[in-house]
XYZ file of C-alpha atoms in Angstrom:
713
model
C 0.000 0.005 0.017
C 1.282 3.431 -0.969
C 2.029 5.615 2.026
C 0.207 8.842 1.219
C -1.457 11.566 3.259
C -2.703 13.590 0.258
C -6.459 14.077 0.613
C -8.587 11.593 -1.303
C -5.535 10.003 -3.047
C -5.728 6.823 -0.975
C -9.444 6.430 -1.661
C -8.932 7.066 -5.351
C -6.138 4.522 -5.620
C -8.192 1.894 -3.756
C -11.243 2.318 -5.957
C -9.121 2.283 -9.132
C -7.325 -0.903 -8.099
C -10.400 -2.840 -6.958
C -12.506 -1.921 -9.954
C -10.061 -3.748 -12.189
C -10.858 -7.028 -10.461
C -14.501 -6.491 -9.368
C -16.003 -8.589 -12.112
C -13.497 -11.360 -11.518
C -14.318 -11.351 -7.803
C -17.813 -12.646 -8.652
C -16.810 -14.922 -11.542
C -14.165 -16.603 -9.372
C -16.647 -17.284 -6.615
C -19.249 -18.868 -8.895
C -16.651 -20.958 -10.714
C -15.719 -22.594 -7.416
C -19.102 -24.281 -7.509
C -20.433 -26.055 -4.462
C -17.014 -26.121 -2.859
C -17.498 -22.462 -1.887
C -19.957 -23.637 0.747
C -17.130 -25.130 2.879
C -15.403 -21.806 3.724
C -18.796 -20.055 3.781
C -20.201 -22.384 6.441
C -16.940 -22.256 8.442
C -16.930 -18.464 8.523
C -20.689 -18.259 9.109
C -20.462 -20.141 12.402
C -17.336 -18.191 13.340
C -19.219 -14.994 12.797
C -22.766 -15.824 13.983
C -22.035 -17.570 17.298
C -20.005 -14.698 18.884
C -22.566 -12.156 17.613
C -25.359 -14.102 19.283
C -23.403 -14.235 22.520
C -22.655 -10.499 22.349
C -26.368 -9.847 21.730
C -27.285 -11.816 24.846
C -24.697 -9.788 26.793
C -26.175 -6.540 25.447
C -29.676 -7.747 26.380
C -28.554 -8.055 30.022
C -26.597 -4.819 30.104
C -29.255 -2.636 28.434
C -32.393 -4.019 30.123
C -33.593 -5.560 26.873
C -33.208 -2.404 24.754
C -30.775 -4.240 22.475
C -30.796 -7.994 21.902
C -29.296 -10.663 19.701
C -31.850 -9.729 17.045
C -30.150 -6.311 16.612
C -26.614 -7.646 16.666
C -27.470 -10.275 14.038
C -29.276 -7.744 11.913
C -26.303 -5.358 12.083
C -23.828 -8.047 11.146
C -25.960 -9.287 8.252
C -26.754 -5.803 6.891
C -23.161 -4.524 7.059
C -21.768 -7.832 5.770
C -24.041 -7.804 2.712
C -23.260 -4.188 1.854
C -19.513 -4.679 2.321
C -19.423 -7.882 0.280
C -21.035 -6.052 -2.618
C -19.639 -2.539 -2.346
C -16.563 -3.035 -0.179
C -13.015 -3.021 -1.377
C -11.464 -6.081 0.321
C -13.954 -8.973 0.253
C -11.804 -11.111 2.554
C -12.631 -8.768 5.462
C -15.457 -10.058 7.671
C -17.672 -7.471 9.462
C -19.514 -8.101 12.691
C -20.511 -6.661 16.073
C -17.466 -7.000 18.280
C -16.814 -7.013 22.046
C -15.525 -3.362 22.199
C -18.825 -2.213 20.640
C -20.714 -4.068 23.378
C -18.566 -2.414 26.032
C -19.142 1.084 24.588
C -22.878 0.630 24.263
C -23.029 -0.673 27.854
C -21.125 2.410 29.032
C -23.446 4.745 27.099
C -26.576 2.998 28.392
C -25.408 3.373 32.027
C -24.730 7.045 31.345
C -28.067 7.690 29.699
C -30.486 5.772 31.943
C -29.720 7.907 35.070
C -30.486 11.210 33.360
C -34.063 12.468 33.393
C -33.814 14.486 30.155
C -32.362 11.458 28.311
C -33.187 8.172 30.043
C -33.714 4.763 28.493
C -36.382 6.162 26.217
C -33.980 8.386 24.265
C -30.937 6.093 24.641
C -31.027 4.793 21.088
C -31.734 8.261 19.724
C -28.679 9.572 21.518
C -26.489 6.669 20.220
C -27.705 7.652 16.774
C -25.965 10.989 17.233
C -22.890 9.195 18.568
C -22.851 7.225 15.325
C -23.177 10.368 13.225
C -20.148 11.925 14.919
C -18.262 8.615 14.639
C -18.919 8.430 10.951
C -17.720 12.010 10.345
C -14.457 11.211 12.058
C -14.069 8.057 9.995
C -14.655 10.053 6.837
C -11.911 12.415 7.973
C -9.502 9.568 8.641
C -10.186 7.996 5.246
C -9.881 11.242 3.270
C -6.627 12.275 4.938
C -5.049 8.894 4.388
C -4.735 7.840 8.040
C -4.668 4.194 7.030
C -1.201 4.720 5.634
C 0.071 4.369 9.202
C -0.809 0.693 8.908
C 2.435 0.330 6.945
C 4.208 1.033 10.221
C 2.489 -1.850 12.013
C 5.031 -4.652 12.180
C 4.632 -8.197 13.505
C 5.269 -6.826 16.967
C 1.912 -5.036 16.955
C -0.106 -7.325 14.656
C 0.779 -10.577 16.368
C 0.375 -9.058 19.818
C -3.065 -7.805 18.913
C -3.998 -11.191 17.454
C -2.921 -12.991 20.628
C -4.801 -10.415 22.754
C -8.009 -11.164 20.850
C -7.433 -14.891 21.377
C -7.032 -14.218 25.117
C -10.236 -12.247 25.192
C -12.108 -15.060 23.460
C -10.652 -17.620 25.887
C -11.552 -15.345 28.790
C -15.124 -15.179 27.605
C -15.232 -18.985 27.303
C -13.869 -19.496 30.867
C -16.156 -16.805 32.291
C -19.158 -18.370 30.579
C -18.435 -21.850 31.909
C -17.971 -20.525 35.432
C -21.311 -18.664 35.248
C -23.002 -21.993 34.431
C -22.539 -22.827 38.123
C -24.163 -19.599 39.273
C -27.435 -17.657 38.944
C -27.849 -14.989 36.265
C -29.510 -11.664 36.949
C -32.600 -12.433 34.987
C -33.272 -15.787 36.779
C -35.540 -16.412 39.730
C -33.505 -18.096 42.444
C -36.597 -20.030 43.606
C -36.751 -22.108 40.444
C -35.964 -25.795 40.834
C -33.109 -25.764 38.347
C -31.396 -22.988 40.375
C -31.185 -24.955 43.594
C -27.571 -25.645 44.632
C -27.549 -29.307 43.637
C -29.092 -28.657 40.209
C -26.760 -25.665 39.628
C -23.796 -27.953 40.251
C -25.275 -30.530 37.836
C -25.797 -27.877 35.246
C -22.230 -26.662 35.582
C -20.760 -30.174 35.255
C -22.905 -30.904 32.173
C -21.768 -27.517 30.743
C -18.127 -28.667 31.182
C -18.891 -31.826 29.217
C -20.583 -29.931 26.377
C -17.924 -27.223 26.212
C -14.872 -29.469 26.248
C -16.675 -31.975 24.025
C -17.249 -29.373 21.349
C -13.717 -27.968 21.694
C -12.014 -31.374 21.365
C -14.142 -32.691 18.508
C -14.004 -29.391 16.599
C -10.195 -29.326 16.744
C -9.983 -32.946 15.724
C -12.393 -32.551 12.843
C -10.294 -29.776 11.297
C -7.476 -32.359 10.848
C -9.790 -34.987 9.382
C -7.923 -35.144 6.031
C -4.845 -36.548 7.784
C -6.788 -39.320 9.450
C -5.932 -42.858 8.508
C -9.522 -44.060 8.785
C -12.424 -43.562 6.404
C -12.648 -42.854 2.735
C -11.253 -39.708 1.141
C -14.598 -38.060 0.495
C -15.718 -38.703 4.083
C -12.540 -37.250 5.550
C -12.907 -34.224 3.263
C -16.518 -33.763 4.292
C -15.650 -33.840 7.987
C -12.702 -31.459 7.516
C -14.844 -28.947 5.570
C -18.024 -29.080 7.616
C -16.903 -30.734 10.850
C -17.061 -27.614 13.056
C -20.768 -26.788 12.325
C -21.569 -30.513 12.492
C -20.029 -30.605 15.977
C -22.223 -27.704 17.092
C -25.309 -29.665 15.909
C -23.995 -32.874 17.471
C -23.405 -31.437 20.930
C -26.694 -29.592 20.771
C -28.357 -32.953 20.204
C -26.388 -34.440 23.074
C -27.737 -31.733 25.372
C -31.234 -33.180 24.902
C -30.279 -36.683 26.112
C -31.037 -36.135 29.848
C -34.810 -35.562 29.636
C -36.241 -37.653 32.453
C -36.342 -36.259 36.000
C -34.271 -33.180 34.923
C -35.642 -29.663 35.229
C -36.385 -27.948 31.931
C -33.748 -25.258 32.378
C -30.825 -27.756 32.389
C -28.684 -27.165 30.425
C -29.182 -23.478 29.984
C -29.863 -22.302 26.484
C -29.696 -19.053 24.537
C -32.138 -16.312 25.544
C -33.414 -13.762 23.069
C -36.782 -12.415 22.025
C -38.142 -13.390 18.605
C -37.929 -10.684 15.939
C -41.743 -10.573 15.720
C -42.217 -10.147 19.517
C -44.003 -6.942 20.640
C -41.467 -4.097 20.844
C -38.647 -6.080 19.199
C -38.687 -3.814 16.161
C -39.375 -0.442 17.799
C -35.717 0.636 17.397
C -36.074 0.677 13.549
C -37.892 4.081 13.753
C -35.415 5.681 16.177
C -34.619 8.373 13.588
C -37.913 10.051 14.437
C -36.737 10.637 18.012
C -33.247 11.975 17.271
C -34.448 15.615 17.201
C -35.890 15.120 20.694
C -32.427 14.703 22.190
C -31.356 17.876 24.055
C -28.731 19.901 22.142
C -26.207 19.558 24.973
C -26.240 15.797 24.622
C -25.986 16.024 20.828
C -22.742 17.975 21.202
C -21.575 15.792 24.035
C -22.022 12.694 21.850
C -18.740 13.749 20.242
C -16.766 12.481 23.277
C -17.768 8.770 23.048
C -17.764 9.142 19.268
C -14.079 9.995 19.372
C -13.276 6.851 21.329
C -15.412 4.683 19.006
C -13.889 6.215 15.873
C -10.356 5.521 17.043
C -11.435 2.020 18.013
C -13.062 1.285 14.685
C -10.176 2.776 12.727
C -7.701 0.452 14.460
C -9.882 -2.711 14.595
C -11.044 -2.370 10.956
C -7.602 -1.687 9.562
C -5.726 -4.326 11.550
C -8.442 -6.978 10.772
C -7.965 -6.171 7.093
C -4.216 -6.330 7.453
C -4.311 -9.716 9.174
C -6.602 -11.009 6.435
C -4.020 -9.964 3.861
C -0.827 -11.246 5.457
C 2.048 -11.919 3.046
C 1.895 -15.641 3.932
C -1.256 -15.905 1.752
C 0.391 -14.491 -1.374
C -2.598 -12.413 -2.372
C -2.621 -11.085 -5.954
C -5.266 -8.375 -5.758
C -4.717 -4.929 -4.255
C -5.646 -3.811 -0.724
C -8.363 -1.224 0.006
C -7.773 0.277 3.464
C -8.822 3.869 2.765
C -11.963 3.095 0.762
C -13.101 0.442 3.255
C -12.750 2.884 6.097
C -14.848 5.386 4.161
C -17.545 2.757 3.518
C -17.455 1.837 7.241
C -18.370 5.427 8.012
C -21.548 5.134 5.907
C -22.397 1.811 7.577
C -22.026 3.354 11.033
C -24.468 6.152 10.090
C -26.922 3.615 8.670
C -26.791 1.494 11.834
C -27.180 4.546 14.078
C -30.246 5.782 12.247
C -32.069 2.468 12.564
C -31.084 1.900 16.175
C -28.747 -1.106 15.933
C -25.096 -1.352 17.053
C -22.608 -0.836 14.209
C -20.375 -3.614 12.807
C -16.701 -3.378 11.900
C -13.873 -5.680 10.801
C -13.427 -8.488 13.251
C -10.584 -10.766 14.411
C -10.026 -13.701 14.222
C -12.871 -14.235 11.727
C -11.171 -12.242 8.956
C -7.893 -14.181 8.874
C -9.836 -17.390 9.384
C -11.787 -16.533 6.241
C -8.612 -16.046 4.227
C -7.080 -19.254 5.516
C -10.189 -21.242 4.603
C -10.133 -19.781 1.095
C -6.471 -20.657 0.785
C -7.409 -24.273 1.583
C -10.151 -24.059 -1.079
C -7.810 -22.703 -3.735
C -5.210 -25.422 -3.027
C -7.884 -28.087 -3.409
C -9.134 -26.617 -6.686
C -5.635 -26.252 -8.140
C -4.596 -29.708 -6.981
C -7.650 -31.485 -8.430
C -7.235 -29.657 -11.761
C -3.523 -30.416 -12.104
C -3.787 -34.024 -10.927
C -6.503 -34.689 -13.493
C -4.384 -33.021 -16.177
C -1.249 -34.926 -15.243
C -3.009 -38.319 -15.197
C -4.571 -37.597 -18.594
C -1.112 -36.714 -20.001
C 0.416 -39.893 -18.562
C -2.307 -42.032 -20.095
C -1.428 -40.525 -23.434
C 2.270 -41.421 -22.969
C 3.309 -37.762 -22.977
C 6.954 -36.844 -22.325
C 7.976 -34.282 -19.655
C 7.823 -31.328 -22.014
C 4.262 -32.160 -23.041
C 3.245 -32.896 -19.463
C 4.379 -29.494 -18.184
C 2.917 -27.681 -21.162
C -0.487 -29.230 -20.333
C -0.082 -28.536 -16.625
C 0.913 -24.971 -17.231
C -2.111 -24.429 -19.437
C -4.381 -25.930 -16.794
C -2.747 -23.797 -14.118
C -3.263 -20.582 -16.134
C -6.912 -21.445 -16.652
C -7.381 -21.389 -12.902
C -5.904 -17.891 -12.542
C -7.548 -14.484 -12.888
C -6.311 -11.992 -15.502
C -4.736 -9.912 -12.792
C -2.545 -12.762 -11.689
C -0.677 -12.540 -14.970
C 0.791 -9.258 -13.786
C 2.935 -11.259 -11.389
C 4.871 -14.474 -12.209
C 2.223 -17.016 -11.359
C 3.900 -20.301 -12.246
C 6.643 -20.224 -9.637
C 5.482 -23.408 -7.984
C 5.205 -25.237 -11.286
C 8.672 -23.938 -12.302
C 10.213 -25.409 -9.194
C 8.439 -28.657 -9.819
C 9.675 -28.702 -13.365
C 13.306 -27.933 -12.465
C 13.550 -30.668 -9.816
C 11.902 -33.353 -11.937
C 13.804 -32.475 -15.168
C 17.065 -32.632 -13.223
C 16.319 -36.221 -12.248
C 15.035 -37.117 -15.717
C 18.126 -35.711 -17.414
C 20.480 -37.707 -15.163
C 18.588 -40.958 -15.682
C 18.159 -40.431 -19.417
C 14.351 -40.319 -19.413
C 13.988 -36.803 -20.738
C 12.241 -37.823 -23.954
C 10.664 -40.971 -22.707
C 6.958 -41.231 -21.694
C 6.363 -40.101 -18.142
C 5.732 -42.708 -15.501
C 5.566 -42.804 -11.641
C 9.385 -43.194 -11.494
C 9.823 -39.709 -12.948
C 6.692 -37.988 -11.762
C 4.676 -38.991 -8.695
C 1.345 -37.281 -9.378
C -0.126 -37.400 -5.895
C 2.967 -36.248 -4.022
C 4.818 -33.883 -6.345
C 1.823 -31.731 -7.225
C 0.587 -31.563 -3.629
C 4.026 -30.794 -2.251
C 5.076 -28.010 -4.559
C 1.935 -26.052 -5.488
C 2.264 -22.357 -4.639
C 0.059 -21.222 -1.776
C -2.730 -19.030 -3.141
C -6.119 -17.759 -1.992
C -9.436 -17.952 -3.781
C -10.026 -14.175 -3.777
C -13.752 -13.606 -4.431
C -16.890 -11.996 -2.891
C -19.349 -14.843 -2.973
C -18.342 -16.516 0.353
C -18.593 -13.203 2.226
C -22.027 -12.451 0.740
C -23.368 -15.961 1.478
C -22.192 -15.965 5.052
C -23.766 -12.531 5.628
C -27.024 -13.784 4.148
C -26.934 -16.838 6.441
C -26.368 -14.561 9.406
C -29.470 -12.631 8.327
C -31.339 -15.872 8.172
C -30.542 -16.422 11.807
C -32.859 -13.541 12.659
C -35.828 -15.509 11.300
C -34.458 -18.734 12.740
C -34.239 -17.366 16.298
C -36.593 -20.002 17.732
C -34.238 -22.683 16.530
C -31.107 -20.875 17.699
C -32.532 -20.669 21.185
C -32.239 -24.468 21.410
C -28.402 -24.246 21.382
C -26.935 -24.590 24.921
C -24.890 -21.611 26.079
C -22.168 -24.072 27.100
C -21.723 -25.031 23.418
C -21.083 -21.353 22.688
C -18.338 -21.253 25.323
C -16.685 -24.268 23.722
C -16.837 -22.573 20.369
C -15.233 -19.434 21.806
C -12.344 -21.544 23.087
C -12.051 -23.224 19.683
C -11.757 -19.836 17.908
C -9.055 -18.734 20.370
C -6.960 -21.895 19.798
C -7.614 -21.882 16.018
C -6.057 -18.424 15.722
C -2.684 -19.401 17.340
C -0.929 -21.410 14.554
C 1.342 -19.183 12.491
C 1.695 -16.541 15.229
C 5.462 -16.237 15.760
C 4.858 -14.488 19.085
C 3.101 -17.596 20.360
C 5.822 -19.848 18.919
C 8.530 -17.834 20.699
C 6.597 -18.135 23.996
C 6.587 -21.928 23.521
C 10.344 -21.762 22.740
C 11.002 -20.053 26.088
C 9.355 -22.950 27.925
C 11.326 -25.550 25.954
C 13.950 -27.264 28.063
C 17.518 -26.303 26.976
C 18.378 -29.954 26.433
C 15.467 -30.266 24.007
C 15.875 -27.082 21.932
C 17.830 -28.910 19.265
C 14.502 -30.510 18.232
C 13.383 -27.113 17.032
C 16.210 -27.161 14.526
C 15.349 -30.684 13.446
C 12.073 -29.301 12.072
C 11.539 -26.418 9.703
C 11.544 -23.228 11.672
C 11.724 -19.446 11.398
C 15.068 -17.965 10.443
C 15.480 -15.964 13.659
C 16.039 -19.201 15.576
C 19.291 -19.640 13.646
C 20.424 -16.034 13.399
C 19.389 -14.455 16.733
C 20.946 -15.515 20.094
C 18.519 -17.178 22.483
C 19.071 -14.474 25.117
C 17.933 -11.832 22.647
C 14.866 -13.869 21.669
C 14.016 -14.270 25.354
C 14.319 -10.520 26.106
C 12.286 -9.524 23.036
C 9.582 -12.082 23.808
C 9.496 -11.086 27.510
C 8.955 -7.452 26.532
C 6.168 -8.394 24.154
C 4.595 -10.604 26.837
C 4.661 -7.844 29.468
C 3.089 -5.437 27.013
C 0.429 -8.023 26.144
C -0.427 -8.499 29.817
C -0.635 -4.707 30.242
C -3.104 -4.454 27.318
C -5.095 -7.387 28.718
C -5.208 -5.786 32.175
C -6.536 -2.526 30.675
C -9.534 -4.444 29.297
C -10.653 -5.225 32.842
C -11.103 -1.556 33.650
C -14.797 -0.740 32.983
C -14.526 2.249 30.639
C -10.811 2.474 29.987
C -11.006 -1.092 28.691
C -12.119 0.126 25.290
C -8.959 2.212 24.903
C -6.615 -0.788 24.664
C -6.139 -0.168 20.860
C -4.314 3.057 21.831
C -1.694 0.910 23.580
C -1.340 -1.171 20.454
C -0.914 1.941 18.302
C 1.732 3.170 20.793
C 3.881 0.229 19.641
C 4.520 2.026 16.329
C 6.830 4.751 17.834
C 8.142 2.229 20.428
C 9.192 -0.098 17.651
C 10.609 2.647 15.437
C 12.528 4.733 17.982
C 12.921 2.782 21.257
C 13.633 -0.862 20.421
C 16.567 -0.138 18.062
C 18.385 1.288 21.121
C 18.163 -2.055 22.912
C 18.447 -4.582 20.137
C 20.835 -4.933 17.204
C 19.450 -3.962 13.836
C 20.133 -7.415 12.339
C 18.318 -9.109 15.206
C 15.290 -6.797 14.967
C 15.319 -7.396 11.201
C 14.724 -11.080 11.898
C 12.477 -10.890 14.929
C 10.206 -8.097 13.676
C 10.228 -6.601 10.221
C 7.864 -3.974 8.806
C 6.712 -3.837 5.247
C 8.650 -0.604 4.586
C 11.946 -2.157 5.661
C 11.566 -5.601 4.153
C 14.548 -7.460 2.790
C 14.882 -10.589 0.662
C 14.821 -13.970 2.355
C 18.240 -14.709 3.969
C 18.372 -18.427 3.606
C 16.454 -21.675 3.549
C 17.118 -24.258 6.213
C 17.004 -27.702 4.706
C 17.523 -31.126 6.215
C 19.745 -33.206 4.006
C 17.801 -36.243 4.934
C 14.407 -34.590 4.506
C 11.730 -36.776 3.108
C 8.694 -35.552 1.203
C 5.389 -36.327 2.800
C 2.030 -36.411 1.158
C -0.086 -33.640 2.517
C -3.665 -34.072 1.419
C -5.712 -31.242 0.018
C -6.769 -28.708 2.540
C -4.258 -29.854 5.147
C -1.548 -27.917 3.295
C -2.478 -24.846 5.414
C -2.027 -26.875 8.585
C 1.525 -27.790 7.492
C 3.009 -24.300 7.078
C 4.837 -21.905 9.322
C 5.895 -18.333 8.735
C 9.298 -16.790 8.650
C 10.207 -13.440 10.066
C 9.220 -11.647 6.876
C 5.974 -13.483 6.390
C 6.892 -15.835 3.557
C 5.139 -19.160 3.538
C 7.311 -21.999 4.709
C 6.374 -25.670 3.958
C 7.353 -28.673 6.003
C 9.644 -29.767 3.219
C 12.028 -28.079 0.794
C 10.300 -26.649 -2.303
C 13.202 -27.964 -4.399
C 12.714 -31.596 -3.360
C 10.232 -33.935 -4.936
C 9.176 -37.312 -3.732
C 11.313 -38.862 -6.467
C 14.518 -36.930 -5.725
C 17.206 -39.070 -4.072
C 18.509 -37.747 -0.766
C 22.041 -37.508 -2.145
C 20.956 -34.863 -4.647
C 19.566 -32.496 -2.063
C 21.881 -29.565 -1.603
C 21.638 -27.008 1.237
C 20.678 -23.448 0.285
C 23.028 -20.603 1.135
C 22.952 -16.934 0.369
C 25.729 -14.414 -0.134
C 23.591 -11.826 1.657
C 24.511 -13.162 5.133
C 27.432 -11.823 7.107
C 29.409 -13.474 9.794
C 28.419 -10.613 12.123
C 24.863 -11.828 12.075
C 25.727 -15.510 12.315
C 24.742 -16.620 15.774
C 27.219 -18.703 17.765
C 24.144 -20.414 19.082
C 23.717 -22.237 15.760
C 26.737 -24.434 16.162
C 25.864 -24.989 19.803
C 22.369 -26.166 18.967
C 23.628 -28.185 15.974
C 25.926 -30.160 18.272
C 23.209 -30.831 20.868
C 22.799 -34.526 21.327
C 19.667 -36.438 21.763
C 19.936 -39.398 24.125
C 18.112 -42.236 22.411
C 18.212 -45.625 23.983
C 18.585 -48.492 21.563
C 20.182 -51.886 21.432
C 23.506 -50.105 20.713
C 23.218 -47.675 23.576
C 23.026 -43.923 23.380
C 23.110 -42.324 19.973
C 23.561 -38.654 19.096
C 21.707 -36.890 16.367
C 23.219 -33.912 14.605
C 21.092 -31.231 12.942
C 22.487 -29.576 9.806
C 22.589 -25.796 9.458
C 23.395 -23.324 6.714
C 26.948 -22.145 6.262
C 28.444 -18.910 7.512
C 26.390 -15.777 6.730
C 27.458 -12.732 4.813
C 24.831 -10.199 5.770
C 25.885 -6.654 5.022
C 28.158 -7.309 2.126
C 27.569 -5.412 -1.126
C 26.608 -8.468 -3.114
C 22.997 -8.607 -4.187
C 23.136 -11.942 -5.970
C 20.155 -14.170 -5.355
C 20.383 -17.283 -3.260
C 21.450 -20.397 -5.028
C 20.549 -23.981 -4.269
């Protein structure tokens, strides 16, 4: 994204870039066929369940003024508009926890004032939304989103882990409340007697942990050894929503001699209940708000505008991480402008606004990356098998595969070299064929293993389209009419799903991986090098990693502690934004530049990849379909990193695998820890006694030299 603060330039560039691919956004979605339903259903549950929970929380905090009906309506309305008119279709909109906190604060402020009260609460929040939208317009016009370029992994991954902690906190709090009495309940009811409360709480633990465990397991179904391929694929694609239905059904098993309120279920009025739709005409009452409160609405509007600016932009940034190799342009400025119009619309009809949400947005992108990999793999496997049946040689095989690959791309993809993965596959296989003398011979499994080679070396791409976002928003809207059915879901199932979303957002977060590294026993750290890992583990001393991670952890706990303060809790994004000057001006005084370059790199100071770490005895493994996204890690600069070398095919002998080195590394940045970790021994008891295992490492580095030659393998 261009860093510009010239008025309207950012919006103009965003609109110009997205218009070029708007038609293809729809064509690509429809071409995916029925497979588009897998990421759609996955994101729908990830979006709808938290929104329902937040609606129930608002219903308690606002004395029924706002309910799950309003939060679902806002999420659906904003999602539909954004999927059609928005710039970045990967961004998911929804009512978030900070919005719930702000509306709770504003309700507590309004209800105690005679000239405002609960009657004019929604009318006053309408004015708050008007002021908020004007500030968002100002941010978008002046190019405030350009600051996002300064957000490095330090801020982005810290914010992502903070959101995961908040989701887990909500899950734990919800399970604990299952043992107590809520404010709306009558303590004289049978199901609220101490013995039955304890039984309800224990049953809630079973439902919550049952959903959490089965949902996590179902996401890995493609790697199961049991069942047919189509069954494993079905469970992997639709397992999470199926587990919600399964554990909801389990909750109805204890029916005899059990009070009706056990287990507790969702509470929300139906959309056709008396008074449920009175907020839709709140615009008529906005002029009845005293002028003093209209002007005073600017104060909470400022807090909400800053909150939405940060949440919306960071959610969009995390949905467009470099790991996903997106081909289409970003749209930060225009999306923020559109958010301003959505905020006004929500305020005028009396519902809480929606904004970009985490972790749903990056979860959406990841699910579409899985879809794109499946589509590409199926197309290329079919093409390769057809060519082999026709006794094609390698040249003909790759010509057919390249043609099939290009057919799966959008016109915009041709602006960037799109066949990198196929080129690597071609180079490695042709090298083997030339040595064995089979270059002109018909291709067989000795030269080209269709199942393994294609799956291993396909480039990671995302199915960038608008259809899945639109469909999930329509499904959320359908939940409003399906409220009687939704109220049959136990609240404990919701808490299990909150925990699932928190855990699902952790893979790929280097901050989380460094925390795990700190708790790894020194005698076992060599195992980190035995697997593919981020480059900083080789180039940065462990002491520096520990200090940097400790600073990040303390800052994370500070942000998490702020969220516990009733009103100041909504200001935690300001602490995240403070990391921009801290990273740019303070951290370089305490850490070496080369170390910071590996631990935390911003887009504006990005450098080429330093080196690839390869195990000379690496073996290619067959990663099935969508599981490719579960088998990747990220490096310090965000490049995708597979569990095996992209230069090695299943048919390449181990003797032909050469380690990659780069002339861009200097001995100054080469960590003495590397040789120490390489020589770590692993005590393994066998019939021959203890054996030591040595982990290979790249050669000396030459970072800082004037050479700019590319890495060679």
